Structures are given as C-alpha cells and as structure tokens.
Amino acid sequence: MSSEPSSNEVQGLRQQLASQRQALLASLLVSAWMVEARDPYTGGHLWRVARMAHALALASGSTPREASRIAMAGFLHDLGKVGIPDAILRKPGRLSDEEFATIKTHPRVGARMLAGHPLADMVVGVIHHHHEMPNGRGYPMGLADTEIPLDARLVGICDAFDAMTSTRPYRAGMPIAKALDIIESELGQQFDRALGATFVRMGRAGALDAVVGHSDEGIPLQHCPACGPTLVRTRSARAGDHLACPACAARFTWAAAEQGLQAQPSGEQALPVEMEPGLDRAQIEALVLDWADAIAGD
C-alpha cells in the first residue's frame, strides 16, 4: 500500500498550517494593539498606517499579496514601544533630547522581540528600519537610500504622514494639504523620492481622506471636549455602552444618531474598569482575514 498522503490529507494539513499562521498573526496584532493603547493620543494609528501602506504599495506596483504583507508590517511597526516607559510615551508635552533618545530605541527593541518568531522575516525589516531616512540621518542605523528596505521606506512615509495629521496634546493635527507639502519638500531627504511622490499624488487626489482621522473603515475618531480626538469606537460598540477618554478619564456614553453612534459626555469620571484598554477583536479578526494571503504557505 502507498504511504503517500491523500489529497484530502494534504488539504487538511494545509488548512491546519494556515490556521496556525493566522493565530500567530492575530497574537502579534493583539500585542501591537495593546502597545498602541498605552498612548491616549494614538488611537487608530496602526490601522491608518496599515491602510495607507497597503494603498501606497498597490499604487507603486506591488502585487496584492505583497501589499498585504506590507500593510501587516505597517500595523506591527511600533511593537518595540512596549519598552518605552509610560512617563515618556504618555508625556503631554514635547520630549527632551534624553527622552527622545529613549524613544529611538523602539525599532531595535521591536526587532529583538520578533527574533525567532515564525512570521518575523515578513515584517522585521519594517519594524527595524521605518525611521531610517534616504539622507542617512534616520535611526537606528543611519542607513541611506537603497540600504533601507523598500517596505520600510514605504511604511516610514505613511507613519510620518499620520503623525503630522494626528492631534497631540501640544498641537492640532495638520491639514492633509500641509502634510503633503512637507513630504514633497523632503523627497530624497527624509522620504524616498519615488514612493513619496506617489504618496503625494494619492493624497492630492483624495485617496487618503477616508483614512485620516479614522480608526477603522468608516469610523472616524470622536472628540473629548477637553482633549480632542481621543475616542475610538470599536466595531462591537452599541448604544448605551460606556467608554472613557484615555487622556482625562472623562466618561462618555455611545448614543444612536443619524450619523451613527456618537459619544455623549456624562459629566462623570470613568470607572476603573472603563479605563482598561478595549481590544477590538472584530477588527483584529477582519485584518487577519484580509492578510491571510500574505502569510499563506507556498
């Protein structure tokens, strides 16, 4: 009798492997989500960077599978911030030189965290090098031009753009047009010339409008009257649910309205349980399915 596995057995093994790889990816996305939740002003940053990276990759000639991989890496790019103390990560003002030096350790920390992980090779280049610059003045290694992995150059543009267009405690987010002008002025210096030019064209054509200021597809960030756009609505939120501003701990209630759920202030302080980071498992599951092609075995 032949010892060769049947086609059904081979298919079953492939499905088992795919499920295992999807579970590995989900665990990484959850870790990245929880790291992001430590900073009250970065809600939706990872989703936005991933979405913009996917669009820029496709516009720059990547295959759909490669674009999915780059988007996945974009979501994971800040994993190393788990090693940054809260006093620095949550500081409401500008960082000192010493504090910024600590922030600059996160790409290296993230790369070390993934050492030996089954999916590491797919994302570690972005995690390690998304703050490098073509002029060699980036970090952590001071790589220049094509020494920087292409996917890291691409995600670096999306990361910087989202930082510019997002509100921080000490400044409001820039208008899209102004941030695009800055990227255009830094082509070949801070940003890859070809990728940056494509990104600017996309932005001026309106391709980024539905991503900026959002935390998920069709879900804009909402505003705390005291802190600005810090309120993230998860896919599972329902009318009557409570949430807290992660910056000032004010309590809000989701209320049904014509434009969808709206956060209404209650005039109270949030309960400790409401201050716990709320993982959006529905978004994580959707992203894993979106990127399943990128992690499928050959």
Coordinates of C-alpha atoms in Angstrom, one line a residue:
M1 CA 0.0 0.0 0.0
S2 CA 1.2 3.5 -0.8
S3 CA 2.3 5.6 2.2
E4 CA 1.8 8.8 0.3
P5 CA -0.8 11.1 1.9
S6 CA -4.1 11.5 0.1
S7 CA -5.2 14.8 -1.5
N8 CA -7.7 15.3 1.3
E9 CA -5.0 14.7 3.9
V10 CA -2.7 17.2 2.2
Q11 CA -5.5 19.7 2.0
G12 CA -6.2 19.2 5.7
L13 CA -2.6 19.8 6.6
R14 CA -2.5 22.9 4.6
Q15 CA -5.7 24.2 6.3
Q16 CA -4.2 23.4 9.7
L17 CA -1.0 25.2 8.9
A18 CA -3.0 28.2 7.6
S19 CA -5.0 28.3 10.8
Q20 CA -1.8 28.2 12.9
R21 CA -0.2 31.0 11.0
Q22 CA -3.4 33.1 11.3
A23 CA -3.4 32.5 15.1
L24 CA 0.2 33.6 15.2
L25 CA -0.6 36.8 13.2
A26 CA -3.6 37.5 15.5
S27 CA -1.4 37.3 18.6
L28 CA 1.0 39.8 17.1
L29 CA -1.8 42.2 16.1
V30 CA -3.2 42.0 19.6
S31 CA 0.2 42.8 21.1
A32 CA 0.6 45.8 18.8
W33 CA -2.9 47.0 19.7
M34 CA -2.2 46.8 23.4
V35 CA 1.1 48.8 22.9
E36 CA -0.8 51.5 21.0
A37 CA -3.5 51.6 23.7
R38 CA -0.8 52.9 26.2
D39 CA -0.7 56.2 24.4
P40 CA -4.1 58.1 24.6
Y41 CA -3.4 60.1 21.5
T42 CA -2.5 57.4 19.0
G43 CA -5.9 55.6 18.7
G44 CA -6.2 54.2 15.2
H45 CA -2.6 55.0 14.3
L46 CA -1.7 51.4 13.4
W47 CA -4.9 50.9 11.4
R48 CA -4.3 54.1 9.5
V49 CA -0.6 53.3 8.7
A50 CA -1.6 49.8 7.6
R51 CA -4.3 51.2 5.3
M52 CA -2.1 53.8 3.8
A53 CA 0.8 51.4 3.3
H54 CA -1.5 49.0 1.5
A55 CA -2.7 51.7 -0.9
L56 CA 0.7 53.1 -1.5
A57 CA 2.2 49.6 -2.1
L58 CA -0.5 48.9 -4.7
A59 CA 0.0 52.3 -6.3
S60 CA 3.7 51.6 -6.5
G61 CA 3.4 48.3 -8.4
S62 CA 3.3 45.7 -5.6
T63 CA 1.2 42.6 -6.1
P64 CA -1.9 42.3 -3.9
R65 CA -0.1 39.7 -1.8
E66 CA 2.9 41.8 -1.3
A67 CA 0.7 44.8 -0.5
S68 CA -1.0 42.8 2.2
R69 CA 2.4 41.8 3.7
I70 CA 3.5 45.5 3.8
A71 CA 0.2 46.5 5.4
M72 CA 0.6 43.8 8.0
A73 CA 4.1 45.1 8.8
G74 CA 2.7 48.6 9.0
F75 CA 0.3 47.6 11.7
L76 CA 3.2 46.0 13.6
H77 CA 5.8 48.7 13.1
D78 CA 5.7 50.1 16.7
L79 CA 5.8 46.8 18.6
G80 CA 9.1 47.9 20.2
K81 CA 7.3 50.8 22.0
V82 CA 6.4 48.2 24.7
G83 CA 9.8 49.0 26.1
I84 CA 9.2 52.8 26.4
P85 CA 8.3 54.0 29.9
D86 CA 4.8 55.4 30.3
A87 CA 6.3 58.7 31.6
I88 CA 7.8 59.2 28.1
L89 CA 5.2 57.6 25.9
R90 CA 2.3 59.5 27.6
K91 CA 4.1 62.8 28.2
P92 CA 1.7 65.6 27.3
G93 CA 4.5 68.0 26.1
R94 CA 7.5 67.8 23.8
L95 CA 10.2 65.3 24.6
S96 CA 13.6 66.3 25.9
D97 CA 16.7 65.1 24.0
E98 CA 17.2 62.4 26.6
E99 CA 13.6 61.3 26.3
F100 CA 13.8 61.2 22.5
A101 CA 16.9 59.1 22.7
T102 CA 14.8 56.6 24.6
I103 CA 12.0 56.7 22.0
K104 CA 14.7 56.0 19.4
T105 CA 15.3 52.6 20.9
H106 CA 11.9 51.2 19.9
P107 CA 12.9 49.9 16.4
R108 CA 15.7 47.8 17.8
V109 CA 13.6 46.6 20.7
G110 CA 10.9 45.5 18.2
A111 CA 13.3 43.7 16.0
R112 CA 14.7 41.8 19.1
M113 CA 11.2 40.9 20.2
L114 CA 10.5 39.1 17.0
A115 CA 13.7 37.1 16.9
G116 CA 12.8 33.6 16.1
H117 CA 9.1 34.2 15.5
P118 CA 7.7 32.3 12.5
L119 CA 6.5 35.4 10.9
A120 CA 9.5 37.6 11.7
D121 CA 11.0 37.6 8.2
M122 CA 7.9 39.1 6.8
V123 CA 7.8 42.2 9.0
V124 CA 11.1 42.7 10.8
G125 CA 12.6 44.9 8.1
V126 CA 9.8 47.5 8.6
I127 CA 9.9 47.2 12.4
H128 CA 13.7 47.8 12.5
H129 CA 14.1 50.4 9.8
H130 CA 10.9 52.5 9.4
H131 CA 12.7 55.5 10.9
E132 CA 15.7 55.4 8.6
M133 CA 15.9 58.2 6.0
P134 CA 17.4 58.4 2.5
N135 CA 19.8 61.1 3.6
G136 CA 21.3 58.8 6.2
R137 CA 20.1 60.9 9.2
G138 CA 17.5 58.5 10.5
Y139 CA 17.8 55.8 13.1
P140 CA 18.7 53.3 14.5
M141 CA 21.5 52.5 12.0
G142 CA 21.7 55.6 9.8
L143 CA 21.1 53.7 6.6
A144 CA 20.8 55.7 3.4
D145 CA 18.9 55.4 0.1
T146 CA 18.5 51.8 -1.1
E147 CA 20.3 50.4 2.0
I148 CA 16.9 50.9 3.6
P149 CA 14.5 48.1 2.8
L150 CA 11.9 49.2 0.3
D151 CA 9.0 48.3 2.6
A152 CA 10.5 50.2 5.5
R153 CA 10.8 53.3 3.3
L154 CA 7.2 52.9 2.3
V155 CA 5.8 52.5 5.8
G156 CA 8.0 55.3 7.0
I157 CA 6.2 57.8 4.8
C158 CA 2.8 56.6 6.0
D159 CA 3.9 56.7 9.6
A160 CA 5.3 60.3 9.3
F161 CA 2.2 61.5 7.5
D162 CA -0.1 60.1 10.1
A163 CA 2.0 61.7 12.9
M164 CA 1.7 65.0 11.1
T165 CA -2.1 64.8 10.6
S166 CA -2.9 63.5 14.1
T167 CA -3.6 65.7 17.1
R168 CA -1.2 65.7 20.0
P169 CA -1.6 67.4 23.4
Y170 CA 0.6 70.3 22.4
R171 CA -0.6 70.8 18.8
A172 CA -3.6 70.1 16.5
G173 CA -3.1 67.7 13.6
M174 CA -2.1 69.4 10.3
P175 CA -4.4 69.6 7.3
I176 CA -3.7 67.0 4.8
A177 CA -2.6 69.5 2.2
K178 CA 0.1 70.9 4.5
A179 CA 1.4 67.5 5.5
L180 CA 1.7 66.5 1.8
D181 CA 3.6 69.7 1.1
I182 CA 6.1 68.8 3.8
I183 CA 6.6 65.4 2.4
E184 CA 7.0 66.8 -1.1
S185 CA 9.7 69.2 0.2
E186 CA 11.6 66.4 1.8
L187 CA 11.7 64.0 -1.2
G188 CA 15.1 62.4 -1.4
Q189 CA 16.0 63.6 2.1
Q190 CA 13.6 62.4 4.8
F191 CA 11.4 60.4 2.4
D192 CA 12.0 58.1 -0.6
R193 CA 11.7 60.2 -3.7
A194 CA 9.6 57.8 -5.9
L195 CA 7.4 56.4 -3.2
G196 CA 6.9 59.9 -1.6
A197 CA 5.9 61.4 -5.0
T198 CA 3.4 58.7 -5.5
F199 CA 2.0 59.2 -2.0
V200 CA 1.7 63.0 -2.5
R201 CA -0.2 62.3 -5.8
M202 CA -2.5 59.9 -4.0
G203 CA -3.2 62.4 -1.2
R204 CA -3.9 65.3 -3.5
A205 CA -6.4 63.0 -5.4
G206 CA -8.3 62.4 -2.2
A207 CA -7.2 58.8 -1.7
L208 CA -6.3 59.4 2.0
D209 CA -9.4 61.4 3.1
A210 CA -11.3 58.4 4.4
V211 CA -8.2 57.2 6.4
V212 CA -7.0 60.4 8.1
G213 CA -8.8 60.9 11.4
H214 CA -10.3 57.4 11.4
S215 CA -9.7 54.3 13.5
D216 CA -11.4 51.8 11.2
E217 CA -13.3 51.6 7.9
G218 CA -15.9 54.4 8.0
I219 CA -15.4 55.1 11.7
P220 CA -13.9 58.5 12.5
L221 CA -12.3 59.3 15.8
Q222 CA -14.6 61.3 18.1
H223 CA -13.7 64.2 20.3
C224 CA -13.4 64.6 24.0
P225 CA -14.2 68.3 24.7
A226 CA -11.1 68.6 26.8
C227 CA -8.6 66.5 24.9
G228 CA -9.6 66.4 21.3
P229 CA -9.9 63.3 19.0
T230 CA -9.1 60.6 21.5
L231 CA -12.3 58.5 21.5
V232 CA -12.1 55.2 19.5
R233 CA -15.3 53.4 18.6
T234 CA -14.8 49.7 18.2
R235 CA -16.9 47.6 15.8
S236 CA -18.6 45.9 18.8
A237 CA -19.8 49.2 20.4
R238 CA -23.5 49.6 21.0
A239 CA -25.8 52.4 22.0
G240 CA -25.8 52.7 25.8
D241 CA -22.2 51.4 26.2
H242 CA -19.8 53.5 28.2
L243 CA -16.3 54.5 27.3
A244 CA -13.6 56.7 28.8
C245 CA -11.4 59.3 27.4
P246 CA -7.9 57.7 27.7
A247 CA -6.3 61.1 28.3
C248 CA -8.5 62.7 31.0
A249 CA -10.7 59.8 32.1
A250 CA -14.0 61.6 31.4
R251 CA -16.9 59.2 31.0
F252 CA -18.9 59.0 27.8
T253 CA -21.9 57.1 26.6
W254 CA -22.5 55.9 23.0
A255 CA -25.8 57.3 21.7
A256 CA -27.6 56.5 18.5
A257 CA -27.7 59.3 15.9
E258 CA -28.4 59.7 12.2
Q259 CA -24.6 59.7 11.5
G260 CA -24.1 56.6 13.6
L261 CA -23.1 56.2 17.3
Q262 CA -21.9 59.4 18.9
A263 CA -20.0 59.8 22.2
Q264 CA -22.0 61.9 24.6
P265 CA -20.3 63.2 27.8
S266 CA -21.9 62.1 31.0
G267 CA -20.3 64.7 33.3
E268 CA -18.8 61.9 35.3
Q269 CA -15.3 60.3 35.7
A270 CA -15.0 56.9 34.2
L271 CA -14.9 53.8 36.4
P272 CA -11.5 52.0 36.6
V273 CA -12.9 49.1 34.5
E274 CA -13.8 51.6 31.8
M275 CA -10.2 52.8 31.7
E276 CA -8.9 49.4 30.7
P277 CA -7.8 49.3 27.1
G278 CA -10.6 47.8 25.0
L279 CA -9.4 45.4 22.4
D280 CA -11.3 45.5 19.2
R281 CA -11.3 41.7 18.4
A282 CA -13.6 42.2 15.5
Q283 CA -11.1 44.5 13.8
I284 CA -8.2 42.1 14.5
E285 CA -10.2 39.1 13.1
A286 CA -11.0 41.1 10.0
L287 CA -7.4 42.1 9.5
V288 CA -6.2 38.6 9.8
L289 CA -8.6 37.5 7.1
D290 CA -7.6 40.5 4.9
W291 CA -3.9 39.5 5.2
A292 CA -4.3 35.7 5.1
D293 CA -2.9 35.6 1.6
A294 CA 0.3 37.3 2.8
I295 CA 1.0 34.6 5.4
A296 CA -0.2 31.6 3.4
G297 CA 2.4 28.9 2.8
D298 CA 3.6 28.5 -0.8

